[in-house]
Coordinates of C-alpha atoms and ligand atoms in Angstrom, one line a residue:
M1 CA 69.0 111.9 105.7
A2 CA 68.6 111.9 101.9
L3 CA 69.9 108.9 100.0
L4 CA 70.8 109.9 96.5
K5 CA 70.6 107.6 93.5
I6 CA 73.0 109.1 91.0
K7 CA 72.8 108.1 87.3
T8 CA 76.3 107.6 85.8
T9 CA 77.8 106.2 82.7
P10 CA 80.7 103.7 82.5
F11 CA 84.4 104.4 82.0
D12 CA 86.1 102.0 79.8
D13 CA 89.5 102.1 81.5
Q14 CA 88.8 100.6 85.0
K15 CA 90.7 97.4 84.7
M16 CA 92.5 96.5 87.7
G17 CA 96.3 95.7 87.9
T18 CA 98.7 94.2 90.2
A19 CA 97.5 96.1 93.2
G20 CA 94.2 97.8 92.5
L21 CA 93.2 100.5 90.0
R22 CA 95.9 103.1 89.3
K23 CA 95.4 106.1 87.1
R24 CA 96.6 109.7 86.8
T25 CA 95.1 111.7 89.7
K26 CA 93.3 114.0 87.2
I27 CA 91.5 110.8 85.8
Y28 CA 90.3 110.0 89.2
M29 CA 89.0 113.5 89.9
Q30 CA 86.7 113.4 87.0
E31 CA 83.1 113.4 88.0
N32 CA 81.8 109.9 88.8
Y33 CA 85.2 108.2 88.3
L34 CA 85.8 107.2 91.8
E35 CA 82.3 106.8 92.6
N36 CA 81.6 104.2 89.7
F37 CA 84.5 102.2 90.8
I38 CA 83.8 102.1 94.6
Q39 CA 80.1 101.3 93.9
T40 CA 81.1 98.5 91.5
A41 CA 83.8 97.1 93.7
F42 CA 81.3 97.1 96.6
D43 CA 78.5 95.4 94.6
V44 CA 80.8 92.5 93.5
R45 CA 82.3 92.0 97.0
N46 CA 78.9 92.2 98.5
E47 CA 77.3 89.7 96.2
D48 CA 80.3 87.4 96.8
T49 CA 79.9 87.7 100.5
I50 CA 76.2 87.1 100.3
E51 CA 76.9 84.0 98.5
S52 CA 78.8 82.7 101.4
G53 CA 75.9 83.6 103.7
N54 CA 76.7 87.1 104.9
S55 CA 76.9 90.7 103.7
I56 CA 79.4 93.5 104.0
K57 CA 78.7 95.2 107.3
S58 CA 82.0 96.7 108.3
I59 CA 84.8 98.6 106.3
V60 CA 88.2 100.2 106.9
L61 CA 89.0 103.2 104.9
G62 CA 92.1 105.2 104.5
G63 CA 95.0 106.1 102.3
D64 CA 98.5 107.3 101.9
G65 CA 97.7 110.9 102.1
R66 CA 98.5 111.9 98.4
S67 CA 96.3 114.4 96.6
F68 CA 92.6 113.5 96.5
C69 CA 93.1 111.0 99.2
K70 CA 91.1 112.6 101.9
E71 CA 88.3 113.5 99.6
A72 CA 88.2 110.0 98.2
V73 CA 87.9 108.5 101.7
Y74 CA 85.1 110.8 102.6
K75 CA 83.2 110.3 99.4
S76 CA 83.6 106.5 99.6
A77 CA 82.4 106.6 103.1
K78 CA 79.2 108.2 102.0
I79 CA 78.7 105.8 99.1
L80 CA 79.3 102.7 101.5
L81 CA 76.8 104.0 104.1
A82 CA 74.2 104.5 101.4
N83 CA 74.8 100.9 100.5
G84 CA 73.9 99.7 103.9
V85 CA 77.4 99.3 105.4
E86 CA 76.8 99.5 109.2
K87 CA 80.2 100.4 110.4
I88 CA 83.1 102.3 108.8
Y89 CA 86.5 102.7 110.5
M90 CA 88.5 105.6 109.3
P91 CA 91.0 108.1 110.5
K92 CA 89.8 111.7 110.6
D93 CA 92.6 112.9 108.2
G94 CA 92.1 109.9 105.9
L95 CA 95.7 109.0 106.4
I96 CA 96.4 105.2 107.2
F97 CA 99.4 103.3 105.7
T98 CA 98.7 99.9 104.2
P99 CA 100.0 97.7 106.9
A100 CA 97.9 99.4 109.6
H101 CA 94.8 98.9 107.3
S102 CA 95.4 95.2 107.1
Y103 CA 96.0 95.2 110.8
Y104 CA 92.5 96.8 111.6
T105 CA 90.9 94.6 109.1
I106 CA 92.0 91.5 110.9
K107 CA 91.9 92.9 114.5
L108 CA 88.4 94.2 114.2
K109 CA 87.2 91.4 111.9
T110 CA 85.8 93.8 109.3
D111 CA 84.8 92.8 105.9
G112 CA 87.8 94.5 104.4
G113 CA 88.0 97.8 102.8
F114 CA 89.7 100.2 100.3
I115 CA 93.2 101.6 100.5
F116 CA 93.5 105.0 98.6
S117 CA 97.1 104.7 97.3
A118 CA 99.0 104.4 94.1
S119 CA 101.8 103.2 96.5
H120 CA 105.2 103.8 95.0
N121 CA 104.0 106.0 92.1
P122 CA 104.5 109.6 92.4
G123 CA 101.6 111.7 93.9
G124 CA 100.3 115.3 93.5
L125 CA 97.9 116.6 91.0
G126 CA 100.4 115.7 88.3
G127 CA 100.9 112.3 89.5
D128 CA 99.0 109.1 90.2
F129 CA 96.1 108.0 92.4
G130 CA 94.9 104.4 93.1
V131 CA 92.4 102.3 95.0
K132 CA 93.4 98.8 96.4
V133 CA 90.4 96.7 97.2
N134 CA 90.9 94.4 100.2
S135 CA 88.9 91.6 101.5
G136 CA 88.0 90.7 105.1
L137 CA 91.2 88.6 105.3
G138 CA 93.2 91.6 105.4
G139 CA 94.9 91.7 101.8
G140 CA 94.0 92.3 98.1
V141 CA 91.0 90.5 96.6
L142 CA 91.5 87.2 94.7
N143 CA 91.7 87.3 90.9
H144 CA 88.2 86.2 90.2
I145 CA 86.8 89.1 92.2
S146 CA 89.1 91.8 90.6
D147 CA 88.3 90.3 87.2
E148 CA 84.6 90.5 88.0
I149 CA 85.0 94.1 89.2
S150 CA 86.7 95.1 86.1
K151 CA 84.1 93.7 84.0
R152 CA 81.2 95.2 85.8
T153 CA 82.7 98.8 85.6
L154 CA 81.8 98.5 82.0
T155 CA 78.0 98.4 82.7
I156 CA 77.5 100.5 85.8
K157 CA 74.4 102.8 85.5
E158 CA 74.0 104.3 89.0
Y159 CA 75.4 104.6 92.3
L160 CA 74.2 105.4 95.8
I161 CA 75.5 108.2 98.1
E162 CA 74.3 109.7 101.3
D163 CA 73.6 113.5 101.0
I164 CA 75.5 114.5 104.1
S165 CA 78.4 117.0 104.7
D166 CA 81.7 116.0 105.8
E167 CA 80.9 117.2 109.3
E168 CA 77.8 115.1 109.5
L169 CA 79.7 112.1 108.3
L170 CA 82.3 112.5 111.3
M171 CA 79.5 112.7 113.7
D172 CA 77.5 109.8 112.2
S173 CA 77.1 106.8 114.7
R174 CA 78.1 104.4 112.0
V175 CA 81.4 106.1 111.6
E176 CA 84.2 105.3 114.1
I177 CA 87.4 107.4 114.0
I178 CA 90.6 105.4 114.6
D179 CA 94.0 106.4 115.5
P180 CA 96.1 104.1 113.4
I181 CA 99.5 105.3 114.5
S182 CA 99.1 104.5 118.2
D183 CA 97.2 101.3 117.7
Y184 CA 99.9 100.0 115.2
A185 CA 102.8 101.0 117.4
D186 CA 101.2 99.0 120.2
Y187 CA 100.9 96.0 118.0
M188 CA 104.5 96.3 116.9
E189 CA 105.5 96.4 120.7
E190 CA 103.7 93.0 121.0
L191 CA 105.8 91.3 118.3
F192 CA 109.2 92.7 119.0
D193 CA 111.8 93.0 121.8
F194 CA 111.8 96.7 122.1
N195 CA 114.2 96.6 125.0
S196 CA 117.0 94.8 123.2
I197 CA 116.7 97.6 120.4
R198 CA 116.8 100.3 123.2
E199 CA 120.0 98.8 124.6
L200 CA 121.4 98.8 121.0
I201 CA 120.8 102.6 120.8
K202 CA 122.4 103.2 124.2
G203 CA 125.5 101.5 122.9
G204 CA 125.7 104.2 120.2
F205 CA 124.0 102.5 117.2
N206 CA 122.6 105.2 114.9
A207 CA 120.1 105.2 112.1
I208 CA 118.3 107.3 109.5
F209 CA 114.6 106.6 109.0
D210 CA 113.4 108.2 105.7
G211 CA 109.6 108.5 105.1
M212 CA 110.1 109.8 101.5
N213 CA 107.5 112.5 102.7
A214 CA 104.7 109.9 102.4
S215 CA 102.5 108.1 104.8
S216 CA 104.9 106.4 107.0
G217 CA 106.5 109.5 108.5
E218 CA 104.5 109.7 111.6
Y219 CA 104.5 106.1 112.3
L220 CA 108.4 106.1 112.1
K221 CA 108.6 109.0 114.6
E222 CA 106.2 107.4 117.0
I223 CA 107.8 103.9 116.9
F224 CA 111.4 104.6 116.3
G225 CA 111.6 107.9 118.1
N226 CA 109.0 108.1 120.9
R227 CA 108.9 104.4 121.8
L228 CA 112.4 103.3 121.1
G229 CA 114.4 106.3 121.7
F230 CA 116.1 107.2 118.3
P231 CA 117.0 110.9 118.5
E232 CA 115.3 113.5 116.4
E233 CA 118.1 113.7 113.9
S234 CA 117.4 110.1 112.8
F235 CA 114.3 111.2 110.9
Q236 CA 114.2 112.8 107.4
N237 CA 111.4 113.4 104.9
C238 CA 109.0 112.3 107.7
I239 CA 106.3 114.9 107.1
P240 CA 103.5 113.5 104.9
M241 CA 102.8 115.7 101.9
E242 CA 100.1 115.5 99.2
D243 CA 102.7 115.4 96.5
F244 CA 105.4 113.8 98.6
G245 CA 107.6 117.0 98.1
G246 CA 108.0 116.0 94.6
K247 CA 109.6 112.7 95.5
H248 CA 109.1 109.5 93.8
P249 CA 108.4 107.4 96.8
E250 CA 109.8 104.2 95.6
P251 CA 112.8 103.2 97.9
N252 CA 115.4 101.7 95.6
L253 CA 118.8 102.5 94.1
I254 CA 117.4 105.1 91.8
Y255 CA 114.6 107.1 93.6
A256 CA 116.4 106.8 96.9
K257 CA 119.9 107.1 95.5
Y258 CA 120.6 110.0 97.7
L259 CA 120.3 107.7 100.7
Y260 CA 122.5 105.1 99.0
D261 CA 125.2 107.8 98.2
F262 CA 125.0 109.2 101.8
Q263 CA 125.6 105.5 103.2
M264 CA 128.8 105.3 100.9
T265 CA 130.3 108.4 102.7
E266 CA 132.2 108.8 105.9
K267 CA 129.1 110.1 107.6
A268 CA 127.2 106.9 107.1
V269 CA 125.0 105.6 109.9
D270 CA 124.9 102.0 111.1
F271 CA 121.5 101.5 109.6
A272 CA 119.5 103.5 107.0
C273 CA 116.1 102.8 105.6
A274 CA 113.5 104.2 103.5
F275 CA 109.8 103.5 102.7
D276 CA 107.4 103.8 99.8
G277 CA 104.2 106.0 99.4
D278 CA 101.9 103.6 101.5
G279 CA 104.6 102.4 103.8
D280 CA 104.5 98.6 102.8
R281 CA 107.9 98.6 101.1
N282 CA 111.3 99.1 102.7
M283 CA 114.8 99.5 101.5
V284 CA 117.5 99.0 104.2
L285 CA 121.3 99.9 103.9
G286 CA 124.2 99.2 106.1
K287 CA 127.3 101.4 106.5
G288 CA 128.7 101.4 103.0
F289 CA 126.5 98.3 102.2
F290 CA 123.4 97.7 100.0
I291 CA 121.4 94.7 100.1
N292 CA 118.7 93.7 97.8
S293 CA 115.3 92.6 99.1
S294 CA 115.6 88.9 97.9
D295 CA 118.6 88.6 100.2
A296 CA 116.8 90.7 102.9
L297 CA 114.0 88.1 102.7
A298 CA 116.4 85.2 103.1
I299 CA 118.1 86.8 105.9
L300 CA 115.0 87.6 107.9
A301 CA 113.9 84.0 107.3
R302 CA 117.3 82.7 108.5
H303 CA 117.2 84.6 111.9
I304 CA 113.4 85.3 112.5
H305 CA 113.5 82.8 115.5
L306 CA 115.3 85.7 117.5
I307 CA 112.3 87.6 117.4
P308 CA 109.7 87.0 120.3
A309 CA 106.7 86.4 118.1
Y310 CA 108.5 84.1 115.9
K311 CA 110.5 82.1 118.4
D312 CA 109.6 78.8 116.8
G313 CA 111.4 80.2 113.6
C314 CA 110.4 80.3 110.0
I315 CA 107.9 77.4 109.2
G316 CA 107.9 78.1 105.4
V317 CA 108.9 80.8 103.3
A318 CA 107.5 82.3 99.9
R319 CA 108.9 84.4 97.3
T320 CA 107.5 85.7 94.1
M321 CA 108.7 84.1 90.9
P322 CA 110.8 87.2 90.0
T323 CA 112.5 87.4 93.3
S324 CA 115.9 85.7 93.5
S325 CA 116.3 82.2 94.7
A326 CA 118.2 83.3 97.8
C327 CA 115.6 82.1 100.2
D328 CA 115.4 78.8 98.6
F329 CA 118.9 78.1 99.9
V330 CA 117.9 79.1 103.3
A331 CA 114.7 77.0 103.1
K332 CA 117.0 74.0 102.4
E333 CA 119.0 74.8 105.3
L334 CA 116.1 75.1 107.7
N335 CA 114.5 72.1 106.1
I336 CA 111.3 74.0 105.2
E337 CA 109.4 74.7 102.0
S338 CA 110.1 77.7 99.6
Y339 CA 107.0 78.6 97.5
Q340 CA 107.1 80.7 94.3
T341 CA 104.1 82.7 93.5
P342 CA 103.2 85.2 90.8
T343 CA 103.8 89.0 91.4
G344 CA 101.3 90.6 93.8
W345 CA 101.1 90.2 97.5
R346 CA 97.6 88.6 97.3
Y347 CA 99.1 85.2 96.2
F348 CA 100.9 85.0 99.6
E349 CA 97.6 85.3 101.6
R350 CA 96.3 81.7 101.2
L351 CA 99.8 80.3 102.1
L352 CA 99.8 82.5 105.3
D353 CA 96.2 81.7 106.2
S354 CA 96.9 78.0 106.0
N355 CA 100.3 78.3 108.0
K356 CA 102.3 77.0 105.2
I357 CA 104.6 79.9 105.6
N358 CA 105.1 82.7 108.0
I359 CA 107.5 84.9 106.1
C360 CA 107.3 86.1 102.6
G361 CA 108.7 88.8 100.3
E362 CA 109.1 90.3 96.9
E363 CA 112.3 91.7 95.0
S364 CA 110.6 95.2 95.0
F365 CA 111.6 95.8 98.5
G366 CA 108.6 94.2 100.0
T367 CA 108.9 91.8 103.0
S368 CA 106.4 90.7 105.7
S369 CA 105.0 87.9 107.8
N370 CA 101.8 86.3 109.0
H371 CA 101.1 89.2 111.3
I372 CA 99.1 90.9 108.6
R373 CA 98.2 90.1 105.0
E374 CA 100.3 93.1 103.4
K375 CA 103.9 93.7 103.0
D376 CA 105.0 95.8 105.9
G377 CA 108.0 98.3 105.9
V378 CA 108.1 99.0 109.6
W379 CA 107.8 95.4 110.4
A380 CA 110.8 94.6 108.2
V381 CA 112.9 97.3 109.9
L382 CA 112.1 96.2 113.4
S383 CA 112.9 92.8 112.4
W384 CA 116.3 93.9 111.1
L385 CA 116.9 96.0 114.4
N386 CA 115.8 93.1 116.5
I387 CA 118.1 90.7 114.8
I388 CA 121.0 93.2 114.8
A389 CA 120.4 93.7 118.5
K390 CA 120.3 89.9 119.2
T391 CA 123.3 88.8 117.2
G392 CA 125.5 91.9 117.5
K393 CA 126.2 91.7 113.8
S394 CA 125.7 94.4 111.2
I395 CA 123.6 93.9 108.1
E396 CA 126.8 93.4 106.1
E397 CA 127.9 90.7 108.5
L398 CA 124.6 89.0 108.4
A399 CA 124.5 89.1 104.6
K400 CA 128.1 87.8 104.4
D401 CA 127.4 84.9 106.8
M402 CA 124.7 83.8 104.4
W403 CA 126.8 84.2 101.3
N404 CA 129.7 82.3 103.0
T405 CA 127.2 79.4 103.7
H406 CA 125.3 79.2 100.5
G407 CA 127.1 81.4 98.0
R408 CA 125.9 84.7 96.7
V409 CA 123.0 85.0 94.3
F410 CA 123.8 87.9 92.3
Y411 CA 120.6 89.5 91.4
S412 CA 119.2 92.5 89.5
Q413 CA 115.8 93.8 88.7
Y414 CA 115.7 96.4 85.9
S415 CA 112.7 98.3 84.3
Y416 CA 112.1 100.1 81.1
E417 CA 109.4 102.4 82.2
E418 CA 106.7 104.1 80.1
I419 CA 107.7 102.5 76.7
E420 CA 105.3 102.2 73.8
K421 CA 102.7 99.6 74.3
D422 CA 103.0 98.3 70.8
G423 CA 106.7 97.5 71.1
A424 CA 106.3 96.0 74.7
N425 CA 103.4 93.8 73.6
K426 CA 105.5 92.6 70.5
L427 CA 108.5 91.9 72.7
I428 CA 106.5 90.0 75.3
D429 CA 104.6 88.0 72.6
R430 CA 107.8 86.9 71.2
A431 CA 109.3 86.0 74.7
F432 CA 106.3 83.8 75.4
N433 CA 105.7 82.2 72.1
F434 CA 108.7 82.0 70.0
D435 CA 109.7 78.3 69.8
G436 CA 113.4 78.8 68.7
F437 CA 114.7 79.9 72.1
V438 CA 115.9 76.6 73.4
G439 CA 119.3 75.9 71.8
M440 CA 119.9 79.5 70.8
K441 CA 123.5 80.6 71.4
I442 CA 124.5 84.2 72.1
D443 CA 128.3 84.4 72.4
E444 CA 129.1 81.9 75.0
Y445 CA 125.7 81.5 76.5
K446 CA 123.2 78.9 75.5
V447 CA 119.6 78.8 76.1
V448 CA 118.7 75.5 78.0
S449 CA 115.1 76.2 79.0
H450 CA 112.2 78.5 78.2
E451 CA 109.0 78.2 80.3
I452 CA 105.8 80.2 80.7
F453 CA 105.0 80.6 84.3
N454 CA 101.4 79.4 85.2
Y455 CA 100.5 79.1 88.8
K456 CA 98.0 76.9 90.8
D457 CA 97.5 78.1 94.4
P458 CA 98.4 75.2 96.4
V459 CA 95.7 76.0 98.9
S460 CA 92.7 77.3 97.0
G461 CA 93.6 75.8 93.6
E462 CA 92.9 79.1 92.0
E463 CA 94.9 79.2 88.7
A464 CA 96.8 82.3 87.4
K465 CA 98.1 81.8 83.9
N466 CA 100.9 83.6 81.8
Q467 CA 102.4 85.2 84.9
G468 CA 105.8 85.9 83.2
V469 CA 108.4 83.8 81.2
Q470 CA 111.6 82.3 82.4
F471 CA 114.7 81.4 80.6
I472 CA 117.7 79.5 81.8
L473 CA 121.0 80.2 80.1
N474 CA 124.3 78.2 80.5
D475 CA 127.4 80.4 80.6
K476 CA 130.9 79.4 79.5
D477 CA 131.7 78.0 82.9
G478 CA 128.6 75.9 82.9
K479 CA 126.9 78.2 85.4
N480 CA 123.2 79.0 85.3
V481 CA 121.8 82.3 84.6
R482 CA 118.1 82.8 85.3
V483 CA 116.1 85.4 83.4
F484 CA 112.7 86.2 84.0
T485 CA 110.4 88.9 82.3
R486 CA 106.8 90.3 82.5
L487 CA 105.0 93.6 82.0
S488 CA 104.3 95.7 85.1
G489 CA 100.7 95.9 86.2
T490 CA 101.0 99.2 88.3
G491 CA 102.2 101.7 85.7
T492 CA 99.7 104.3 84.5
V493 CA 101.2 105.4 81.2
G494 CA 102.4 103.2 78.2
A495 CA 103.9 99.9 79.4
T496 CA 106.7 99.1 81.8
L497 CA 108.9 96.1 81.0
R498 CA 110.3 94.3 84.1
M499 CA 113.5 92.3 83.7
Y500 CA 114.9 90.1 86.5
V501 CA 118.2 88.2 86.3
E502 CA 120.2 86.1 88.6
K503 CA 123.4 84.1 88.8
H504 CA 124.5 82.0 91.8
E505 CA 128.3 82.4 92.5
T506 CA 130.2 80.3 95.1
D507 CA 133.7 82.0 94.6
V508 CA 134.2 84.0 97.8
N509 CA 136.7 86.2 96.1
K510 CA 133.8 87.5 93.9
F511 CA 131.3 88.3 96.6
N512 CA 132.3 92.0 97.0
I513 CA 131.8 92.9 93.5
F514 CA 128.8 95.3 93.0
H515 CA 125.9 93.3 91.6
T516 CA 125.3 95.4 88.4
E517 CA 129.0 95.2 87.6
Y518 CA 129.0 91.4 88.1
L519 CA 126.0 91.1 86.0
N520 CA 127.0 93.6 83.3
E521 CA 127.7 91.0 80.6
V522 CA 124.5 89.2 81.4
F523 CA 122.4 92.4 80.7
E524 CA 123.9 92.7 77.2
I525 CA 123.2 89.1 76.5
V526 CA 119.6 89.4 77.6
D527 CA 119.1 92.4 75.5
R528 CA 120.2 90.4 72.6
L529 CA 118.1 87.4 73.7
L530 CA 114.8 89.4 73.9
K531 CA 115.7 92.1 71.3
I532 CA 115.0 94.6 74.0
S533 CA 116.7 97.6 72.3
E534 CA 115.1 96.7 69.0
F535 CA 111.5 96.5 70.4
T536 CA 111.6 99.3 72.9
G537 CA 114.0 101.8 71.2
R538 CA 115.8 101.9 74.5
K539 CA 119.5 101.3 75.0
K540 CA 119.5 101.1 78.7
A541 CA 116.8 100.5 81.4
D542 CA 115.5 103.5 83.4
V543 CA 115.8 101.7 86.9
Y544 CA 118.5 99.3 87.8
N545 CA 118.3 97.5 91.4
Ligands
VG1_601 C1 105.0 96.2 91.5 C2 106.0 95.3 92.0 C3 105.4 94.2 92.8 C4 104.5 94.8 93.9 C5 103.5 95.5 93.3 C6 102.6 96.5 94.2 O1 104.1 95.5 90.6 O2 106.9 94.7 91.0 O3 106.3 93.3 93.4 O4 103.7 93.8 94.5 O5 104.1 96.8 92.5 O6 103.4 97.0 95.1 P1 104.3 95.6 89.0 O7 103.1 94.8 88.4 O8 104.5 97.0 88.7 O9 105.7 94.9 88.7 V1 103.0 98.5 96.0 O10 103.9 98.8 97.2 O11 103.1 99.5 94.6 O12 101.4 98.3 96.3
CO602 CO1 103.4 100.1 98.5

């Protein structure tokens, strides 16, 4: 078998973001672009593993099925084998969703792997491609590793690859073909009470599972259809496509608006849900009812003891700083700790490993638990169904129970996508560094605090500085409005400004107001506070959730 050493030159744009390296698909398809990145990431991770007395021996590979995914899986497998990896676990078609990747890493005790996905970014040849680099713990690598990878991509000179055909690769004794759908479905059956959900269905409960034409479709049909018994008409957009059928597979009020709109009609089902490109995010909707993922996280933490695998309940919860404080109220109620981390799932990993928490989530429709080290859309939906089956309550009733107990945290995340980098940088620079915010008055709102979010991992001690900036404003009734802002680390063109605002309301008569209507005045105040229109040239955000 020929082992080739290929000379290459570095690319200067391989800096990793929130979840791996994301670029336009066509950029990734350039000669040596993927190869450089895989070789560098392997080198850095291998050296780190050697330092701890080992070396990388086994790897899980797969991705969300978007254009270039299968090619990237096969090519990377050949590079990794050439570098001495002894075992590669991969599906034949290269298709695996992110939660299953994490599951295999943990279950098979592998040394981690690569996930070929740009997650919620559109796919196809005109869309985006991405590579997430995961460690043997089952989630994204820590900052010092991704920083080192980014740095070393600037000096790479050659990579190794085995000169074998795809057919030879599949026959190679070092390659083991896996069947993620059935293995993952088995795992879900271990965690949840499937029988109680079957009973729910028998009682006439109906649902829609929307795969957004991405990687989760076949898992949805197997788990919710074949194993649980939801009828065929419950599944839509469940055939994985390379370009997601033109969809932007980001389940939220904009890109899955058609599902929201449907749930507001007479035909609405009891429960509707949609998933992102790599199946780790989920949006759930009740009949005529939307719930944001901050509230979803809080409700799951509140009722998780009803699920067999979590019968001792929530031991601790974590949310990212941009996520609303709804789960903090639940943590107080349960007498447990609520942690706040920077954006990116990897910050939850050490908290999960050390049993400080077992439930965590982000505002971007991602929730999960200690069963793996990634967010998990299918897990979240099974949790909802299990809780609905046990309590006999709808999503809306569960949400209202919580609001009636703790008040409602009105929350919105909105984004200005693909804006000019220059304006975005100026805005962020001012938001971080201008020292005249505190005391500033905008109409009847007054800024009472302005703080940069620096994080120190309570377990590893690793620090992450400048993860965003937070403002607290006092309104005319003396109520606090929390504003958080940062730049996205997953976009591929220009800059994307993320805004997060919340306000705690205890007046039950206001609970039914639609959140963006309730916060409308706040949006305007925040625009003036941060001079958003001025710096970005935009009057309105592209995405409101
Ligand atoms: C976004 C979300 C963040 C999420 C990340 C990866 O990051 O805001 O919550 O962890 O995407 O999700 P950013 O830096 O663009 O705000 V996934 O499902 O795209 O891997
Ligand atoms: Co995702």
